Amino acid sequence: MVNMNGLLLGVMCGTLIGLIIVLSHKGRRFKRFAHFSGDFERMSKLIDDFLISNHFCIENYGDEIVYRRGSRLLIGRKFIKISKAPEGILVEAFVNLFGRNESGIDGFVGITAKKRLKRIVDKVIAMIETND
């Protein structure tokens, strides 16, 4: 028979340690320039349609306009930002698990949310680079 008090204490300690790691983790945004010399407005509309069909919404994030997926309550929020750049389009991505700590799409903390976001970001970059 399992000692329930010991099991409960272990779960509580593990949860507390995980929360401390996540809250203290400050990663950098993923940033990648996708080469593009076509019509930025047309490409922006294609990206917008793609992200909205994948349950992203447009949101103000500080002084930026970003695409967000996920609620503030239970699911880690995923963000993508698209900007026009001289040599193409800058794609930025990050997750926000608690508070305003941003974490890029690499690394262990928040790995489930990051993997899903990375798949979407890879598709956006491929879309940009193949429609040049």
C-alpha positions as CSV (number, residue, x, y, z in Angstrom):
1,M,0.0,0.0,0.0
2,V,1.3,3.4,-1.0
3,N,1.9,6.0,1.7
4,M,-0.5,8.7,0.6
5,N,1.0,11.5,2.7
6,G,4.5,10.8,1.2
7,L,3.0,10.8,-2.3
8,L,1.1,14.0,-1.7
9,L,4.2,15.7,-0.3
10,G,6.2,14.6,-3.3
11,V,3.7,15.9,-5.8
12,M,3.5,19.3,-3.9
13,C,7.3,19.6,-3.8
14,G,7.6,18.7,-7.5
15,T,4.9,21.3,-8.4
16,L,6.6,24.0,-6.4
17,I,10.0,23.3,-7.9
18,G,8.5,23.3,-11.4
19,L,6.7,26.6,-10.8
20,I,9.9,28.2,-9.5
21,I,11.8,27.1,-12.6
22,V,9.2,28.4,-14.9
23,L,8.8,31.7,-13.2
24,S,12.5,32.3,-13.0
25,H,13.1,31.4,-16.7
26,K,13.5,34.3,-19.0
27,G,14.1,33.1,-22.5
28,R,14.5,35.2,-25.6
29,R,12.1,35.4,-28.5
30,F,12.7,33.2,-31.5
31,K,13.6,35.5,-34.4
32,R,14.1,34.5,-38.0
33,F,14.3,36.5,-41.2
34,A,12.5,34.8,-44.1
35,H,13.7,36.0,-47.4
36,F,10.9,37.6,-49.4
37,S,10.8,40.3,-52.1
38,G,7.2,40.0,-53.2
39,D,4.1,41.9,-52.2
40,F,4.1,42.2,-48.4
41,E,0.4,43.1,-48.1
42,R,-0.6,40.0,-50.1
43,M,1.7,37.8,-48.0
44,S,0.5,39.3,-44.8
45,K,-3.1,38.5,-45.8
46,L,-2.1,34.8,-46.5
47,I,-0.3,34.6,-43.1
48,D,-3.3,36.2,-41.4
49,D,-5.8,33.7,-43.0
50,F,-3.5,30.8,-42.1
51,L,-3.0,31.8,-38.4
52,I,-6.7,32.6,-37.9
53,S,-7.6,29.2,-39.3
54,N,-5.3,27.7,-36.7
55,H,-7.1,29.5,-33.9
56,F,-4.8,32.5,-33.5
57,C,-6.4,35.9,-32.9
58,I,-4.9,39.4,-33.3
59,E,-4.1,41.1,-30.0
60,N,-2.3,44.1,-28.6
61,Y,0.7,43.0,-26.6
62,G,2.2,46.1,-25.0
63,D,2.9,48.4,-27.9
64,E,3.0,45.5,-30.5
65,I,0.4,43.8,-32.6
66,V,0.8,40.0,-32.4
67,Y,-1.1,36.8,-33.1
68,R,-2.1,34.9,-29.9
69,R,-3.3,31.4,-29.3
70,G,-4.3,30.1,-25.9
71,S,-6.1,31.6,-22.9
72,R,-4.6,33.4,-20.0
73,L,-6.1,30.9,-17.5
74,L,-5.1,27.3,-18.2
75,I,-3.1,27.0,-21.4
76,G,0.3,28.6,-22.0
77,R,-0.2,31.4,-24.5
78,K,1.6,31.2,-27.8
79,F,2.5,34.3,-29.8
80,I,3.7,35.1,-33.3
81,K,4.7,38.5,-34.7
82,I,5.2,39.2,-38.3
83,S,7.1,42.4,-39.4
84,K,8.3,43.8,-42.7
85,A,12.1,43.9,-42.9
86,P,14.5,45.2,-45.7
87,E,15.6,41.7,-46.7
88,G,12.2,40.0,-46.2
89,I,9.9,39.3,-43.3
90,L,10.9,39.0,-39.7
91,V,9.0,36.2,-37.9
92,E,9.1,36.3,-34.1
93,A,7.6,33.6,-31.8
94,F,7.5,33.0,-28.1
95,V,5.4,31.4,-25.4
96,N,4.1,33.0,-22.2
97,L,3.4,30.5,-19.5
98,F,3.0,32.7,-16.4
99,G,3.0,36.4,-16.1
100,R,4.9,38.3,-18.8
101,N,8.0,36.0,-18.9
102,E,8.6,35.3,-22.6
103,S,10.4,32.1,-23.7
104,G,11.5,31.3,-27.2
105,I,10.4,28.1,-29.0
106,D,13.5,26.1,-28.0
107,G,14.4,24.6,-24.7
108,F,12.7,22.4,-22.1
109,V,10.5,24.8,-20.1
110,G,7.0,24.7,-21.6
111,I,8.1,22.1,-24.2
112,T,4.6,21.0,-25.2
113,A,3.4,24.5,-26.0
114,K,6.7,25.2,-27.8
115,K,6.5,22.2,-30.0
116,R,3.1,23.1,-31.2
117,L,4.1,26.7,-31.8
118,K,7.3,25.7,-33.7
119,R,5.3,23.6,-36.1
120,I,3.1,26.6,-36.9
121,V,6.1,28.9,-37.2
122,D,7.9,26.5,-39.6
123,K,4.8,26.4,-41.8
124,V,4.6,30.3,-41.8
125,I,8.3,30.5,-42.8
126,A,7.9,27.9,-45.5
127,M,4.8,29.8,-46.8
128,I,6.8,33.0,-47.0
129,E,9.9,31.5,-48.7
130,T,7.9,29.5,-51.3
131,N,5.7,32.5,-52.3
132,D,8.6,34.9,-53.0
